[in-house]
Short mmCIF file of C-alpha atoms in Angstrom, two decimals:
data_model
loop_
_atom_site.label_atom_id
_atom_site.label_comp_id
_atom_site.label_asym_id
_atom_site.label_seq_id
_atom_site.Cartn_x
_atom_site.Cartn_y
_atom_site.Cartn_z
CA MET A 1 42.42 -33.28 18.68
CA LYS A 2 41.56 -29.62 18.54
CA PHE A 3 42.82 -29.40 14.97
CA ARG A 4 40.76 -32.42 13.96
CA SER A 5 37.67 -30.91 15.55
CA MET A 6 38.14 -27.65 13.63
CA ALA A 7 38.73 -29.56 10.43
CA GLY A 8 35.54 -31.50 11.03
CA TRP A 9 33.51 -28.33 11.43
CA LEU A 10 35.10 -26.88 8.28
CA LEU A 11 34.24 -30.00 6.31
CA ALA A 12 30.67 -29.87 7.62
CA ALA A 13 30.32 -26.23 6.57
CA VAL A 14 31.67 -27.02 3.12
CA ALA A 15 29.24 -29.93 2.85
CA VAL A 16 26.28 -27.70 3.78
CA ALA A 17 27.36 -25.09 1.24
CA ALA A 18 27.75 -27.76 -1.43
CA ALA A 19 24.31 -29.14 -0.62
CA CYS A 20 22.77 -25.68 -0.95
CA LEU A 21 24.42 -25.18 -4.30
CA PHE A 22 23.25 -28.60 -5.48
CA PHE A 23 19.62 -28.32 -4.39
CA LEU A 24 19.04 -24.60 -4.93
CA GLY A 25 21.39 -23.71 -7.78
CA ILE A 26 24.04 -21.01 -7.56
CA ASP A 27 21.70 -18.01 -7.96
CA ARG A 28 19.19 -19.25 -5.38
CA ALA A 29 21.90 -20.29 -2.95
CA VAL A 30 23.49 -16.84 -3.17
CA ALA A 31 20.08 -15.20 -2.75
CA TRP A 32 19.32 -17.41 0.25
CA TRP A 33 22.55 -16.30 1.90
CA ARG A 34 22.19 -12.61 1.00
CA VAL A 35 18.63 -12.41 2.37
CA ARG A 36 19.76 -13.77 5.71
CA GLN A 37 22.65 -11.32 5.73
CA LEU A 38 20.19 -8.53 4.99
CA LEU A 39 17.98 -9.35 7.96
CA ALA A 40 20.99 -9.41 10.28
CA ALA A 41 22.69 -6.31 8.86
CA GLU A 42 22.86 -2.81 10.35
CA PRO A 43 20.73 -0.21 8.51
CA GLN A 44 23.74 1.43 6.85
CA ALA A 45 24.82 -1.90 5.31
CA ARG A 46 21.47 -2.91 3.83
CA ALA A 47 21.75 -0.83 0.65
CA LEU A 48 24.87 -2.72 -0.42
CA LEU A 49 23.21 -6.08 0.24
CA ILE A 50 20.13 -5.05 -1.73
CA ASP A 51 22.40 -4.09 -4.62
CA GLU A 52 23.89 -7.58 -4.47
CA LEU A 53 20.42 -9.15 -4.43
CA ALA A 54 19.43 -7.04 -7.45
CA LYS A 55 22.08 -8.83 -9.52
CA HIS A 56 19.85 -11.93 -9.42
CA PRO A 57 16.32 -10.41 -9.25
CA ALA A 58 14.30 -13.52 -10.04
CA SER A 59 15.88 -15.79 -7.42
CA SER A 60 16.22 -12.96 -4.91
CA CYS A 61 12.54 -12.01 -5.09
CA ARG A 62 11.53 -15.64 -4.65
CA GLN A 63 13.67 -15.92 -1.53
CA LEU A 64 12.42 -12.62 -0.14
CA ALA A 65 8.79 -13.58 -0.81
CA GLU A 66 9.26 -17.01 0.72
CA ILE A 67 10.47 -15.52 4.00
CA LEU A 68 7.97 -12.62 3.94
CA VAL A 69 4.88 -14.84 4.05
CA GLU A 70 6.15 -16.30 7.34
CA GLU A 71 7.43 -13.09 8.94
CA ASP A 72 5.52 -11.79 11.97
CA ASP A 73 7.97 -9.10 13.06
CA THR A 74 6.96 -5.72 11.63
CA ASP A 75 10.49 -4.34 11.35
CA ARG A 76 11.83 -7.45 9.59
CA ALA A 77 8.78 -7.56 7.31
CA THR A 78 9.41 -3.93 6.36
CA ILE A 79 13.03 -4.72 5.50
CA LEU A 80 11.91 -7.62 3.30
CA GLY A 81 9.17 -5.54 1.65
CA GLU A 82 11.50 -2.65 0.85
CA ALA A 83 14.08 -5.05 -0.56
CA LEU A 84 11.42 -6.72 -2.71
CA CYS A 85 10.38 -3.36 -4.11
CA GLN A 86 13.91 -2.30 -4.98
CA VAL A 87 15.01 -5.65 -6.41
CA GLY A 88 11.80 -6.05 -8.41
CA ARG A 89 12.08 -2.54 -9.82
CA GLU A 90 15.49 -3.31 -11.26
CA SER A 91 14.02 -6.16 -13.32
CA GLY A 92 11.09 -4.17 -14.73
CA GLY A 93 8.45 -4.63 -12.08
CA ALA A 94 5.24 -6.40 -13.03
CA ALA A 95 6.40 -6.62 -16.67
CA ASP A 96 8.97 -9.26 -15.65
CA PRO A 97 7.49 -12.79 -15.76
CA ALA A 98 9.67 -13.75 -12.78
CA MET A 99 7.76 -11.31 -10.57
CA ALA A 100 4.54 -13.24 -11.26
CA GLU A 101 6.19 -16.34 -9.82
CA SER A 102 7.04 -14.48 -6.59
CA LEU A 103 3.51 -13.09 -6.42
CA ASP A 104 2.05 -16.55 -6.90
CA MET A 105 4.13 -17.75 -3.94
CA ILE A 106 2.73 -14.91 -1.82
CA VAL A 107 -0.88 -15.58 -2.87
CA LYS A 108 -0.55 -19.25 -1.97
CA GLY A 109 0.79 -18.45 1.49
CA TYR A 110 -1.37 -15.37 2.15
CA ARG A 111 -4.05 -16.95 4.35
CA THR A 112 -1.53 -18.03 6.97
CA CYS A 113 0.71 -14.99 6.49
CA PRO A 114 1.06 -12.70 9.56
CA PRO A 115 -0.39 -9.14 9.29
CA ALA A 116 3.02 -7.50 8.81
CA GLY A 117 3.78 -9.76 5.87
CA LYS A 118 0.33 -9.22 4.34
CA GLU A 119 0.78 -5.46 4.40
CA GLN A 120 4.24 -5.56 2.81
CA ALA A 121 3.11 -8.09 0.20
CA ALA A 122 0.33 -5.80 -1.03
CA LEU A 123 2.61 -2.75 -1.01
CA TRP A 124 5.20 -4.68 -3.02
CA ALA A 125 2.60 -5.80 -5.60
CA ALA A 126 1.38 -2.20 -5.93
CA SER A 127 4.97 -1.01 -6.38
CA MET A 128 5.57 -3.57 -9.12
CA VAL A 129 2.51 -2.37 -11.06
CA GLU A 130 3.59 1.26 -10.63
CA ARG A 131 7.20 0.57 -11.66
CA VAL A 132 6.51 -0.94 -15.07
CA PRO A 133 8.79 0.83 -17.60
CA ASP A 134 7.30 3.14 -20.23
CA GLY A 135 6.02 1.21 -23.20
CA ALA A 136 5.68 -2.04 -21.24
CA ARG A 137 2.68 -3.64 -19.55
CA PRO A 138 2.27 -5.94 -16.55
CA THR A 139 2.14 -9.58 -17.49
CA SER A 140 -1.31 -11.14 -17.49
CA GLU A 141 -0.09 -13.61 -14.84
CA PHE A 142 0.94 -10.78 -12.53
CA VAL A 143 -2.36 -8.94 -13.02
CA THR A 144 -4.32 -12.11 -12.28
CA GLY A 145 -2.27 -12.71 -9.13
CA ALA A 146 -2.64 -9.10 -8.03
CA HIS A 147 -6.43 -9.24 -8.38
CA ARG A 148 -6.42 -12.42 -6.33
CA LEU A 149 -4.35 -10.66 -3.67
CA VAL A 150 -6.91 -7.83 -3.56
CA GLU A 151 -9.74 -10.30 -2.98
CA LEU A 152 -7.80 -11.95 -0.15
CA GLY A 153 -6.63 -8.70 1.46
CA ARG A 154 -9.92 -6.83 1.43
CA VAL A 155 -11.38 -9.16 4.08
CA SER A 156 -8.30 -9.11 6.31
CA ALA A 157 -9.14 -8.62 9.98
CA GLU A 158 -6.27 -6.16 10.43
CA PRO A 159 -6.53 -2.57 9.09
CA ALA A 160 -2.93 -2.25 7.83
CA PRO A 161 -3.29 -5.07 5.25
CA ARG A 162 -6.70 -3.66 4.20
CA ALA A 163 -5.18 -0.21 3.58
CA ALA A 164 -2.27 -1.72 1.62
CA THR A 165 -4.75 -3.80 -0.39
CA MET A 166 -6.68 -0.63 -1.24
CA ARG A 167 -3.48 0.95 -2.53
CA LEU A 168 -2.87 -2.12 -4.70
CA ALA A 169 -6.39 -1.72 -6.11
CA VAL A 170 -5.61 1.94 -6.96
CA SER A 171 -2.46 0.86 -8.84
CA LEU A 172 -4.34 -1.83 -10.76
CA ALA A 173 -7.20 0.52 -11.62
CA LYS A 174 -4.79 3.15 -12.95
CA ALA A 175 -2.94 0.56 -15.02
CA ASN A 176 -5.93 -1.18 -16.58
CA LEU A 177 -9.51 -0.54 -15.47
CA THR A 178 -11.94 -2.58 -17.55
CA GLU A 179 -15.71 -2.91 -17.57
CA GLU A 180 -15.24 -6.31 -16.01
CA THR A 181 -13.28 -4.98 -13.04
CA LEU A 182 -15.07 -1.64 -12.65
CA SER A 183 -17.96 -2.94 -10.56
CA ARG A 184 -15.62 -4.89 -8.27
CA PHE A 185 -13.43 -1.83 -7.68
CA ARG A 186 -16.50 0.31 -6.93
CA GLU A 187 -17.65 -2.22 -4.37
CA LEU A 188 -14.17 -2.23 -2.86
CA ALA A 189 -14.11 1.59 -2.70
CA ARG A 190 -17.50 1.65 -0.95
CA SER A 191 -16.33 -0.81 1.68
CA GLY A 192 -13.19 1.27 2.20
CA ILE A 193 -15.10 4.53 2.57
CA ALA A 194 -17.26 2.91 5.24
CA ASP A 195 -14.24 1.38 7.02
CA ALA A 196 -13.54 2.43 10.60
CA ASP A 197 -9.79 2.83 10.02
CA PRO A 198 -8.53 6.18 8.64
CA ARG A 199 -5.77 4.56 6.59
CA VAL A 200 -8.29 2.45 4.74
CA GLN A 201 -10.63 5.42 4.21
CA LEU A 202 -7.82 7.55 2.76
CA ALA A 203 -6.80 4.81 0.35
CA ALA A 204 -10.46 4.34 -0.60
CA ILE A 205 -10.75 8.06 -1.43
CA SER A 206 -7.84 7.68 -3.87
CA LEU A 207 -9.63 4.75 -5.52
CA ALA A 208 -13.08 6.36 -5.60
CA THR A 209 -11.81 9.60 -7.13
CA LEU A 210 -10.29 8.01 -10.23
CA PRO A 211 -12.20 9.54 -13.17
CA ALA A 212 -13.53 6.24 -14.50
CA MET A 213 -14.97 5.30 -11.09
CA ARG A 214 -17.47 8.22 -11.03
CA MET A 215 -17.95 8.02 -7.24
CA LEU A 216 -17.36 11.58 -6.04
CA ASP A 217 -20.80 11.80 -4.46
CA GLU A 218 -20.00 8.77 -2.27
CA VAL A 219 -16.75 10.35 -1.06
CA ALA A 220 -18.89 12.93 0.78
CA HIS A 221 -19.46 10.25 3.44
CA CYS A 222 -15.83 10.78 4.50
CA LEU A 223 -16.59 14.36 5.57
CA GLY A 224 -18.17 12.83 8.66
CA SER A 225 -15.12 10.73 9.51
CA HIS A 226 -13.70 10.96 13.04
CA SER A 227 -10.28 11.44 11.44
CA ALA A 228 -9.25 14.99 10.55
CA GLU A 229 -6.92 13.64 7.88
CA VAL A 230 -9.75 11.74 6.19
CA ARG A 231 -12.03 14.79 6.27
CA ARG A 232 -9.17 16.79 4.74
CA GLY A 233 -8.72 14.24 1.98
CA ALA A 234 -12.42 14.43 1.13
CA LEU A 235 -12.40 18.24 1.26
CA LEU A 236 -9.46 18.50 -1.14
CA VAL A 237 -11.35 16.34 -3.63
CA LEU A 238 -14.85 17.76 -3.21
CA GLY A 239 -14.06 21.43 -2.59
CA PRO A 240 -13.51 22.19 -6.31
CA ASN A 241 -16.67 20.23 -7.28
CA PRO A 242 -19.78 22.31 -6.47
CA GLU A 243 -21.99 19.90 -8.40
CA VAL A 244 -21.16 17.26 -5.78
CA LEU A 245 -20.74 19.40 -2.64
CA ASN A 246 -22.76 22.61 -2.59
CA GLU A 247 -22.13 25.71 -0.48
CA ASP A 248 -24.70 24.75 2.17
CA ALA A 249 -22.82 21.49 2.76
CA LEU A 250 -19.52 23.35 3.00
CA LEU A 251 -20.63 25.88 5.62
CA PRO A 252 -20.58 23.47 8.64
CA LEU A 253 -16.99 22.61 7.75
CA LEU A 254 -15.99 26.19 8.61
CA HIS A 255 -16.31 24.95 12.21
CA ASP A 256 -14.23 21.81 11.74
CA ALA A 257 -12.25 20.95 14.86
CA ASP A 258 -9.11 20.89 12.73
CA PRO A 259 -7.99 24.45 11.82
CA GLN A 260 -6.47 23.33 8.53
CA ASN A 261 -9.76 21.76 7.46
CA ALA A 262 -11.71 24.88 8.42
CA SER A 263 -9.27 26.96 6.35
CA LEU A 264 -9.70 24.60 3.37
CA ALA A 265 -13.48 24.96 3.58
CA GLN A 266 -13.13 28.75 3.57
CA SER A 267 -10.75 28.64 0.59
CA ALA A 268 -13.24 26.48 -1.32
CA LEU A 269 -16.03 29.00 -0.67
CA VAL A 270 -13.79 31.90 -1.79
CA ALA A 271 -12.91 29.97 -4.96
CA ARG A 272 -16.64 29.66 -5.66
CA GLY A 273 -17.05 33.43 -5.60
CA LEU A 274 -18.45 34.05 -2.11
CA SER A 275 -17.47 37.33 -0.48
CA ASN A 276 -15.99 37.66 3.01
CA ASP A 277 -19.32 39.01 4.33
CA GLN A 278 -21.21 36.07 2.86
CA ILE A 279 -18.74 33.62 4.39
CA ARG A 280 -18.96 35.39 7.76
CA LEU A 281 -22.74 35.15 7.68
CA GLY A 282 -22.59 31.54 6.57
CA ARG A 283 -20.25 30.74 9.45
CA LEU A 284 -22.77 32.19 11.93
CA ILE A 285 -25.69 30.34 10.33
CA ALA A 286 -23.83 27.03 10.48
CA ASP A 287 -22.43 27.55 13.98
CA PRO A 288 -23.16 24.54 16.21
CA LYS A 289 -23.98 26.91 19.12
CA PRO A 290 -27.63 28.16 19.02
CA THR A 291 -26.74 31.54 20.58
CA HIS A 292 -24.31 32.23 17.74
CA ARG A 293 -26.87 31.24 15.14
CA LEU A 294 -29.35 33.75 16.63
CA GLU A 295 -26.94 36.54 15.75
#
């Protein structure tokens, strides 16, 4: 009886495997199995599984994307996102028509996708645009899907997907910024600069400082951010641009609560030709304490 029971289970397993092969096809069935192995694997074993998935990039990316749009666990979503990036890169990124199919699957499921999945989806799309081989271009279908993902992600209630969406916008703008998309990207950059989350503000600075955007004057708003990292990002961009940020505007930054930012402000003033005595006087004039200013 025990033997018959084992044989029954074996036959059932074979039947399930045969059904998977029939309905999914060999490539998709293998991808389905490998993705589930990947999620259960120890960190040291994941690289080998990703290499196996990369042998069938189209079917593997579809399976990874299908699970990603339903994944609420941040760690598992990160594993799926990293695998998507590596597998998609092997096939040529956004230049591969198969990647547009995976992106379309993500766009369709985005509204109900958990925050962790939304973030990884945008990061993957950005990676695919950035990984296009030299001499190739993203397919029009992928670009259309990526723009749709930006429109969906920019209004996300969670900051992590908004920041990832901003990075996707930077990748798209670098790849192909047209007159048609310029105004939309400027609007997106403005909303990011005004965002309360530092990650979104930093990504918005990267978008706003692209030469074609011509938005350096608006980046100055980030100098008042509560985040030292955001203020630093704005300083690095605006410090070498006296036509946007003059010396009077730089002086208060000598008293920035972050020592690295204060040092950057001083370096910017030195680069503009101010002497040590002038900087010392400027520091006193801009001191927030009235008694120091009287000196």
